[in-house]
Amino acid sequence: MDQPLRPKLWTTLKGYTKEQFSKDVTAGILVAIIALPLSIALAISSGVTPEKGLHTAIIAGFLISFLGGSRVQIGGPTGAFMVIVYGIVATHGVDGLILATIMAGLLMILMGWLKLGSVIKFIPYPIITGFTSGIAVTIFSSQIKDFFGLQMESVPVEFIEKWHAYGNAVSTMDPRTMAIGVIALVIIIAWPKVNQKIPGAFVALVITSGLVSLLSLDVATIGSTFGTLTSALPTPRLPHVTFQEIRSLLGPAVTIALLGSVESLLSAVVADGMIGGKHRSNMELVAQGVANIASGLFGGIPATGAIARTVANIKNGGRTPVAGMIHALVLLLILLIFMPLAKSIPLATLSAILIMVAYNMSEWREFVGLFRAPKSDISVLLVTFFITVLFDLVIAIEVGMVLASFLFMKRMADVSHVQMIDLDASEEDPSQDRSALPDINNQEQQKKGIQIYAINGPFFFGATDLFLEAINQLGYKTKILIIDMKSVPAMDGTALHAFEQMIHTCGKREIRVKIAGIQKQPMQVLQKSGLYAELGAEEGFFDSVKEAVVTKGE
């Protein structure tokens, strides 16, 4: 049954209580505290100014909760987008990022309207693990300069060149900056053992900012790097658009749309398992699309469902989209009132936060676990991982999907085969169901000019060569060709074309074709093509091979 395109907020407000509102407010405030340092850190590492991350968390976060198909999804900027966003800004500038974000939002809305929410989940797990782990490595490598205070004019975009530049600059490492980064990292790791409610990243941000101010440490901060930060929300604007820019940004936009869709739906599935709920995947995609369009119009960066923030929301009592909306409103208050204080935040602290994000994203246990999978899955995993790290996320997803598709087709072709049925040999073959075969021997079969072929498995373009090869080997004494299709669940257009060639060949050689045991989907394909009528319902189609052989009038 199709899911309705109706926001979960409408459903959850029925019977909404004061007690639940209180829980949602508490959860929303705590999630906002988690989102604050993450949003700033992700914006800086994406190549935009710090407040852009907050703008995204406020605008997109509110809309994802207000319109989304999940009860508890928390939306905002995530580490998955950092690599692609940095690349877009470096190549096309901020206007290019705005256009790509809006285009991605339109694509996500289209996917939702076309009811593709369930299809998105079919992206192979090795691809998801490969590019997620690759993104984690890229995020980690991008934080080395600020964590150690290396004196570098610019950091190369490419992975190998980046580490080569780090090696050349290692002598410029600043002990004070590194000390702040290490303190922040230790606090983030150790704090959960002290208190589970207040996030360690926020505590690290407050303590290290205080240390830098009190001790007047000469380390890079948001203020020293970016200057004065504005507390106001930007006014919406459309970027300058040309057809050439749309063409050049289509690939990145598709990647943002796919990445955002996959991450948001995976987050929603995780949330469903924790609360015993059921999200509306298509509505979630529409909401994600609207949120990204709005984020782009206000100069923000791409947004999606954030698994860590969603889990924190659930653990702190959030059970309706109200919690996500509260989280966005709290971030708005922080932006309007406390944004000037952000200038004291050390960049080393933000790097420590993102290093932990990279570690949590790496999924190294899942990565290692996949080495127990078939070799084809391992190859998809490694190709996607290394292309993500060494080249580009867009290329990685494209190559990974193509490779996975080819390997899937090969697997299907391996399990699909065409065999000639020898009625004498079937007596020796325990795998043959003798009751389904006619009571004649192979000599009688040859005398009557009967040839029987059985197709096993999906009949698609990867298996048609086997079928046509078998047909071409028909002897000139063949008068009747019986195709046993009881083991064919589905056939495609290429298989249909092969069928047409087979019927044409048999027609020229005056061989009568009979189809036995055909299933529903292949039957519908033959009916739509006209081959069903051409063969004849009574003369061409039979329930079994036995019935096709012993038909009267032969």
PDB file of C-alpha atoms in Angstrom, residues 214-431:
ATOM      1  CA  LEU A 214      41.877  33.584  29.994  1.00  0.00           C
ATOM      2  CA  LEU A 215      45.439  32.693  29.023  1.00  0.00           C
ATOM      3  CA  SER A 216      45.451  34.985  25.962  1.00  0.00           C
ATOM      4  CA  LEU A 217      46.841  32.154  23.889  1.00  0.00           C
ATOM      5  CA  ASP A 218      47.959  33.071  20.402  1.00  0.00           C
ATOM      6  CA  VAL A 219      46.056  30.375  18.544  1.00  0.00           C
ATOM      7  CA  ALA A 220      43.750  30.585  15.531  1.00  0.00           C
ATOM      8  CA  THR A 221      40.116  31.229  16.452  1.00  0.00           C
ATOM      9  CA  ILE A 222      36.935  31.843  14.459  1.00  0.00           C
ATOM     10  CA  GLY A 223      37.298  35.569  15.112  1.00  0.00           C
ATOM     11  CA  SER A 224      40.962  35.795  14.060  1.00  0.00           C
ATOM     12  CA  THR A 225      40.258  33.816  10.877  1.00  0.00           C
ATOM     13  CA  PHE A 226      36.818  35.028   9.767  1.00  0.00           C
ATOM     14  CA  GLY A 227      36.463  38.384  11.490  1.00  0.00           C
ATOM     15  CA  THR A 228      33.151  39.644  12.853  1.00  0.00           C
ATOM     16  CA  LEU A 229      30.242  37.210  12.525  1.00  0.00           C
ATOM     17  CA  THR A 230      26.747  38.452  11.774  1.00  0.00           C
ATOM     18  CA  SER A 231      23.844  37.545  14.042  1.00  0.00           C
ATOM     19  CA  ALA A 232      21.116  38.176  11.472  1.00  0.00           C
ATOM     20  CA  LEU A 233      19.502  35.662   9.167  1.00  0.00           C
ATOM     21  CA  PRO A 234      20.307  36.401   5.510  1.00  0.00           C
ATOM     22  CA  THR A 235      17.667  37.456   3.024  1.00  0.00           C
ATOM     23  CA  PRO A 236      16.779  34.859   0.376  1.00  0.00           C
ATOM     24  CA  ARG A 237      18.281  35.301  -3.078  1.00  0.00           C
ATOM     25  CA  LEU A 238      18.552  33.389  -6.328  1.00  0.00           C
ATOM     26  CA  PRO A 239      22.037  32.811  -7.771  1.00  0.00           C
ATOM     27  CA  HIS A 240      22.957  33.858 -11.293  1.00  0.00           C
ATOM     28  CA  VAL A 241      21.961  30.883 -13.430  1.00  0.00           C
ATOM     29  CA  THR A 242      23.186  29.903 -16.882  1.00  0.00           C
ATOM     30  CA  PHE A 243      22.572  26.713 -18.836  1.00  0.00           C
ATOM     31  CA  GLN A 244      26.305  25.976 -18.783  1.00  0.00           C
ATOM     32  CA  GLU A 245      26.381  26.190 -14.963  1.00  0.00           C
ATOM     33  CA  ILE A 246      23.358  23.907 -14.691  1.00  0.00           C
ATOM     34  CA  ARG A 247      25.093  21.354 -16.921  1.00  0.00           C
ATOM     35  CA  SER A 248      28.367  21.505 -14.986  1.00  0.00           C
ATOM     36  CA  LEU A 249      26.618  21.232 -11.617  1.00  0.00           C
ATOM     37  CA  LEU A 250      24.172  18.463 -12.545  1.00  0.00           C
ATOM     38  CA  GLY A 251      26.579  15.708 -11.440  1.00  0.00           C
ATOM     39  CA  PRO A 252      27.278  17.248  -8.004  1.00  0.00           C
ATOM     40  CA  ALA A 253      23.549  17.991  -7.565  1.00  0.00           C
ATOM     41  CA  VAL A 254      22.630  14.368  -8.275  1.00  0.00           C
ATOM     42  CA  THR A 255      25.280  13.239  -5.782  1.00  0.00           C
ATOM     43  CA  ILE A 256      23.926  15.585  -3.101  1.00  0.00           C
ATOM     44  CA  ALA A 257      20.377  14.365  -3.783  1.00  0.00           C
ATOM     45  CA  LEU A 258      21.337  10.675  -3.633  1.00  0.00           C
ATOM     46  CA  LEU A 259      23.604  11.111  -0.620  1.00  0.00           C
ATOM     47  CA  GLY A 260      20.995  13.158   1.244  1.00  0.00           C
ATOM     48  CA  SER A 261      18.225  10.708   0.382  1.00  0.00           C
ATOM     49  CA  VAL A 262      20.188   7.646   1.457  1.00  0.00           C
ATOM     50  CA  GLU A 263      21.429   9.196   4.705  1.00  0.00           C
ATOM     51  CA  SER A 264      18.014  10.582   5.691  1.00  0.00           C
ATOM     52  CA  LEU A 265      16.192   7.309   4.983  1.00  0.00           C
ATOM     53  CA  LEU A 266      18.842   5.249   6.798  1.00  0.00           C
ATOM     54  CA  SER A 267      18.504   7.593   9.762  1.00  0.00           C
ATOM     55  CA  ALA A 268      14.718   7.221   9.650  1.00  0.00           C
ATOM     56  CA  VAL A 269      15.021   3.417   9.579  1.00  0.00           C
ATOM     57  CA  VAL A 270      17.351   3.487  12.609  1.00  0.00           C
ATOM     58  CA  ALA A 271      14.872   5.769  14.402  1.00  0.00           C
ATOM     59  CA  ASP A 272      11.958   3.443  13.578  1.00  0.00           C
ATOM     60  CA  GLY A 273      13.806   0.571  15.214  1.00  0.00           C
ATOM     61  CA  MET A 274      14.372   2.608  18.385  1.00  0.00           C
ATOM     62  CA  ILE A 275      10.797   3.903  18.841  1.00  0.00           C
ATOM     63  CA  GLY A 276       8.824   1.118  17.149  1.00  0.00           C
ATOM     64  CA  GLY A 277       7.490   3.545  14.526  1.00  0.00           C
ATOM     65  CA  LYS A 278       7.096   3.629  10.756  1.00  0.00           C
ATOM     66  CA  HIS A 279       8.313   6.591   8.728  1.00  0.00           C
ATOM     67  CA  ARG A 280       6.871   7.770   5.405  1.00  0.00           C
ATOM     68  CA  SER A 281       9.861   7.574   3.093  1.00  0.00           C
ATOM     69  CA  ASN A 282       8.367   9.501   0.156  1.00  0.00           C
ATOM     70  CA  MET A 283       7.175  12.351   2.369  1.00  0.00           C
ATOM     71  CA  GLU A 284      10.609  12.421   3.964  1.00  0.00           C
ATOM     72  CA  LEU A 285      12.204  12.899   0.542  1.00  0.00           C
ATOM     73  CA  VAL A 286       9.809  15.740  -0.309  1.00  0.00           C
ATOM     74  CA  ALA A 287      10.600  17.429   3.016  1.00  0.00           C
ATOM     75  CA  GLN A 288      14.342  17.011   2.484  1.00  0.00           C
ATOM     76  CA  GLY A 289      13.947  18.559  -0.972  1.00  0.00           C
ATOM     77  CA  VAL A 290      11.984  21.579   0.288  1.00  0.00           C
ATOM     78  CA  ALA A 291      14.514  22.043   3.115  1.00  0.00           C
ATOM     79  CA  ASN A 292      17.473  22.019   0.731  1.00  0.00           C
ATOM     80  CA  ILE A 293      15.818  24.501  -1.635  1.00  0.00           C
ATOM     81  CA  ALA A 294      15.153  26.834   1.308  1.00  0.00           C
ATOM     82  CA  SER A 295      18.693  26.351   2.640  1.00  0.00           C
ATOM     83  CA  GLY A 296      20.116  27.209  -0.771  1.00  0.00           C
ATOM     84  CA  LEU A 297      17.929  30.317  -1.130  1.00  0.00           C
ATOM     85  CA  PHE A 298      19.216  31.582   2.230  1.00  0.00           C
ATOM     86  CA  GLY A 299      22.840  30.855   1.301  1.00  0.00           C
ATOM     87  CA  GLY A 300      23.118  27.693   3.394  1.00  0.00           C
ATOM     88  CA  ILE A 301      24.692  24.329   2.602  1.00  0.00           C
ATOM     89  CA  PRO A 302      23.038  20.948   1.882  1.00  0.00           C
ATOM     90  CA  ALA A 303      21.163  19.272   4.718  1.00  0.00           C
ATOM     91  CA  THR A 304      19.842  15.810   5.478  1.00  0.00           C
ATOM     92  CA  GLY A 305      18.737  13.654   8.385  1.00  0.00           C
ATOM     93  CA  ALA A 306      21.528  13.395  10.950  1.00  0.00           C
ATOM     94  CA  ILE A 307      21.710   9.962  12.591  1.00  0.00           C
ATOM     95  CA  ALA A 308      23.662  11.039  15.705  1.00  0.00           C
ATOM     96  CA  ARG A 309      21.365  13.995  16.425  1.00  0.00           C
ATOM     97  CA  THR A 310      18.267  11.880  15.724  1.00  0.00           C
ATOM     98  CA  VAL A 311      19.437   9.213  18.186  1.00  0.00           C
ATOM     99  CA  ALA A 312      20.171  11.916  20.797  1.00  0.00           C
ATOM    100  CA  ASN A 313      16.667  13.290  20.280  1.00  0.00           C
ATOM    101  CA  ILE A 314      15.126   9.861  20.910  1.00  0.00           C
ATOM    102  CA  LYS A 315      17.272   9.133  23.967  1.00  0.00           C
ATOM    103  CA  ASN A 316      16.241  12.443  25.535  1.00  0.00           C
ATOM    104  CA  GLY A 317      12.508  11.839  25.144  1.00  0.00           C
ATOM    105  CA  GLY A 318      11.708  13.430  21.771  1.00  0.00           C
ATOM    106  CA  ARG A 319       8.830  11.573  20.117  1.00  0.00           C
ATOM    107  CA  THR A 320       7.249  14.068  17.728  1.00  0.00           C
ATOM    108  CA  PRO A 321       8.494  16.539  15.077  1.00  0.00           C
ATOM    109  CA  VAL A 322       7.963  19.299  17.647  1.00  0.00           C
ATOM    110  CA  ALA A 323      11.349  18.387  19.182  1.00  0.00           C
ATOM    111  CA  GLY A 324      13.111  19.016  15.870  1.00  0.00           C
ATOM    112  CA  MET A 325      11.319  22.327  15.430  1.00  0.00           C
ATOM    113  CA  ILE A 326      12.321  23.352  18.982  1.00  0.00           C
ATOM    114  CA  HIS A 327      15.938  22.453  18.172  1.00  0.00           C
ATOM    115  CA  ALA A 328      15.853  24.829  15.192  1.00  0.00           C
ATOM    116  CA  LEU A 329      14.265  27.647  17.220  1.00  0.00           C
ATOM    117  CA  VAL A 330      16.861  27.284  20.015  1.00  0.00           C
ATOM    118  CA  LEU A 331      19.633  27.543  17.417  1.00  0.00           C
ATOM    119  CA  LEU A 332      17.944  30.685  16.076  1.00  0.00           C
ATOM    120  CA  LEU A 333      18.027  32.245  19.569  1.00  0.00           C
ATOM    121  CA  ILE A 334      21.712  31.300  19.920  1.00  0.00           C
ATOM    122  CA  LEU A 335      22.426  32.909  16.540  1.00  0.00           C
ATOM    123  CA  LEU A 336      20.591  36.136  17.429  1.00  0.00           C
ATOM    124  CA  ILE A 337      21.936  36.511  20.985  1.00  0.00           C
ATOM    125  CA  PHE A 338      25.227  34.634  21.423  1.00  0.00           C
ATOM    126  CA  MET A 339      26.822  34.601  17.970  1.00  0.00           C
ATOM    127  CA  PRO A 340      29.432  37.292  18.865  1.00  0.00           C
ATOM    128  CA  LEU A 341      30.837  34.890  21.499  1.00  0.00           C
ATOM    129  CA  ALA A 342      31.636  32.360  18.781  1.00  0.00           C
ATOM    130  CA  LYS A 343      34.652  34.411  17.719  1.00  0.00           C
ATOM    131  CA  SER A 344      36.569  32.985  20.709  1.00  0.00           C
ATOM    132  CA  ILE A 345      36.165  29.357  19.611  1.00  0.00           C
ATOM    133  CA  PRO A 346      39.574  27.842  18.668  1.00  0.00           C
ATOM    134  CA  LEU A 347      39.771  26.216  15.253  1.00  0.00           C
ATOM    135  CA  ALA A 348      41.690  23.339  16.881  1.00  0.00           C
ATOM    136  CA  THR A 349      38.587  22.552  18.973  1.00  0.00           C
ATOM    137  CA  LEU A 350      36.393  22.431  15.882  1.00  0.00           C
ATOM    138  CA  SER A 351      38.976  20.148  14.264  1.00  0.00           C
ATOM    139  CA  ALA A 352      38.851  17.830  17.278  1.00  0.00           C
ATOM    140  CA  ILE A 353      35.046  17.701  16.963  1.00  0.00           C
ATOM    141  CA  LEU A 354      35.290  16.774  13.287  1.00  0.00           C
ATOM    142  CA  ILE A 355      37.977  14.179  13.952  1.00  0.00           C
ATOM    143  CA  MET A 356      35.462  12.446  16.231  1.00  0.00           C
ATOM    144  CA  VAL A 357      32.793  12.835  13.546  1.00  0.00           C
ATOM    145  CA  ALA A 358      35.188  11.161  11.094  1.00  0.00           C
ATOM    146  CA  TYR A 359      35.859   8.307  13.525  1.00  0.00           C
ATOM    147  CA  ASN A 360      32.147   7.718  14.088  1.00  0.00           C
ATOM    148  CA  MET A 361      31.480   7.873  10.333  1.00  0.00           C
ATOM    149  CA  SER A 362      34.306   5.498   9.444  1.00  0.00           C
ATOM    150  CA  GLU A 363      32.300   2.351  10.245  1.00  0.00           C
ATOM    151  CA  TRP A 364      35.626   0.527  10.342  1.00  0.00           C
ATOM    152  CA  ARG A 365      34.090  -2.568  11.939  1.00  0.00           C
ATOM    153  CA  GLU A 366      31.552  -2.832   9.121  1.00  0.00           C
ATOM    154  CA  PHE A 367      34.330  -2.098   6.613  1.00  0.00           C
ATOM    155  CA  VAL A 368      36.493  -4.944   7.936  1.00  0.00           C
ATOM    156  CA  GLY A 369      33.451  -7.207   8.269  1.00  0.00           C
ATOM    157  CA  LEU A 370      32.702  -6.888   4.551  1.00  0.00           C
ATOM    158  CA  PHE A 371      35.958  -8.697   3.772  1.00  0.00           C
ATOM    159  CA  ARG A 372      34.065 -11.878   4.671  1.00  0.00           C
ATOM    160  CA  ALA A 373      31.612 -11.146   1.845  1.00  0.00           C
ATOM    161  CA  PRO A 374      31.948 -12.447  -1.756  1.00  0.00           C
ATOM    162  CA  LYS A 375      34.889 -11.085  -3.759  1.00  0.00           C
ATOM    163  CA  SER A 376      32.555  -9.031  -5.968  1.00  0.00           C
ATOM    164  CA  ASP A 377      31.269  -7.104  -2.929  1.00  0.00           C
ATOM    165  CA  ILE A 378      34.820  -6.578  -1.675  1.00  0.00           C
ATOM    166  CA  SER A 379      35.823  -5.146  -5.053  1.00  0.00           C
ATOM    167  CA  VAL A 380      32.857  -2.717  -5.018  1.00  0.00           C
ATOM    168  CA  LEU A 381      33.747  -1.657  -1.456  1.00  0.00           C
ATOM    169  CA  LEU A 382      37.426  -1.018  -2.217  1.00  0.00           C
ATOM    170  CA  VAL A 383      36.854   0.703  -5.562  1.00  0.00           C
ATOM    171  CA  THR A 384      34.267   3.057  -4.034  1.00  0.00           C
ATOM    172  CA  PHE A 385      36.492   3.741  -1.003  1.00  0.00           C
ATOM    173  CA  PHE A 386      39.693   4.510  -2.919  1.00  0.00           C
ATOM    174  CA  ILE A 387      37.993   6.612  -5.599  1.00  0.00           C
ATOM    175  CA  THR A 388      36.257   8.626  -2.849  1.00  0.00           C
ATOM    176  CA  VAL A 389      39.565   9.245  -1.073  1.00  0.00           C
ATOM    177  CA  LEU A 390      41.863   9.733  -4.047  1.00  0.00           C
ATOM    178  CA  PHE A 391      39.620  11.347  -6.634  1.00  0.00           C
ATOM    179  CA  ASP A 392      36.052  12.493  -6.168  1.00  0.00           C
ATOM    180  CA  LEU A 393      32.852  11.451  -4.385  1.00  0.00           C
ATOM    181  CA  VAL A 394      30.758  11.997  -7.532  1.00  0.00           C
ATOM    182  CA  ILE A 395      32.991   9.668  -9.555  1.00  0.00           C
ATOM    183  CA  ALA A 396      33.067   7.149  -6.690  1.00  0.00           C
ATOM    184  CA  ILE A 397      29.290   6.814  -6.556  1.00  0.00           C
ATOM    185  CA  GLU A 398      29.000   6.616 -10.351  1.00  0.00           C
ATOM    186  CA  VAL A 399      31.732   3.992 -10.708  1.00  0.00           C
ATOM    187  CA  GLY A 400      30.514   2.065  -7.656  1.00  0.00           C
ATOM    188  CA  MET A 401      26.937   1.885  -8.968  1.00  0.00           C
ATOM    189  CA  VAL A 402      28.066   0.846 -12.455  1.00  0.00           C
ATOM    190  CA  LEU A 403      30.428  -1.812 -11.071  1.00  0.00           C
ATOM    191  CA  ALA A 404      27.775  -3.126  -8.662  1.00  0.00           C
ATOM    192  CA  SER A 405      25.228  -3.264 -11.503  1.00  0.00           C
ATOM    193  CA  PHE A 406      27.577  -5.218 -13.768  1.00  0.00           C
ATOM    194  CA  LEU A 407      28.440  -7.644 -10.989  1.00  0.00           C
ATOM    195  CA  PHE A 408      24.750  -8.103 -10.180  1.00  0.00           C
ATOM    196  CA  MET A 409      24.022  -8.809 -13.855  1.00  0.00           C
ATOM    197  CA  LYS A 410      26.833 -11.349 -13.920  1.00  0.00           C
ATOM    198  CA  ARG A 411      25.416 -13.079 -10.849  1.00  0.00           C
ATOM    199  CA  MET A 412      21.962 -13.199 -12.425  1.00  0.00           C
ATOM    200  CA  ALA A 413      23.437 -14.508 -15.671  1.00  0.00           C
ATOM    201  CA  ASP A 414      25.298 -17.184 -13.711  1.00  0.00           C
ATOM    202  CA  VAL A 415      22.085 -18.457 -12.102  1.00  0.00           C
ATOM    203  CA  SER A 416      20.102 -18.208 -15.364  1.00  0.00           C
ATOM    204  CA  HIS A 417      20.666 -20.983 -17.879  1.00  0.00           C
ATOM    205  CA  VAL A 418      19.053 -22.817 -20.763  1.00  0.00           C
ATOM    206  CA  GLN A 419      19.188 -26.615 -20.903  1.00  0.00           C
ATOM    207  CA  MET A 420      17.907 -29.268 -23.266  1.00  0.00           C
ATOM    208  CA  ILE A 421      15.715 -31.865 -21.577  1.00  0.00           C
ATOM    209  CA  ASP A 422      16.653 -35.439 -22.366  1.00  0.00           C
ATOM    210  CA  LEU A 423      13.709 -37.599 -21.308  1.00  0.00           C
ATOM    211  CA  ASP A 424      15.857 -40.713 -20.882  1.00  0.00           C
ATOM    212  CA  ALA A 425      18.516 -38.908 -18.852  1.00  0.00           C
ATOM    213  CA  SER A 426      15.863 -37.459 -16.604  1.00  0.00           C
ATOM    214  CA  GLU A 427      15.263 -40.916 -15.170  1.00  0.00           C
ATOM    215  CA  GLU A 428      18.841 -40.889 -13.869  1.00  0.00           C
ATOM    216  CA  ASP A 429      18.657 -37.307 -12.619  1.00  0.00           C
ATOM    217  CA  PRO A 430      17.090 -37.107  -9.144  1.00  0.00           C
ATOM    218  CA  SER A 431      16.707 -33.327  -9.513  1.00  0.00           C
TER     219      SER A 431
END
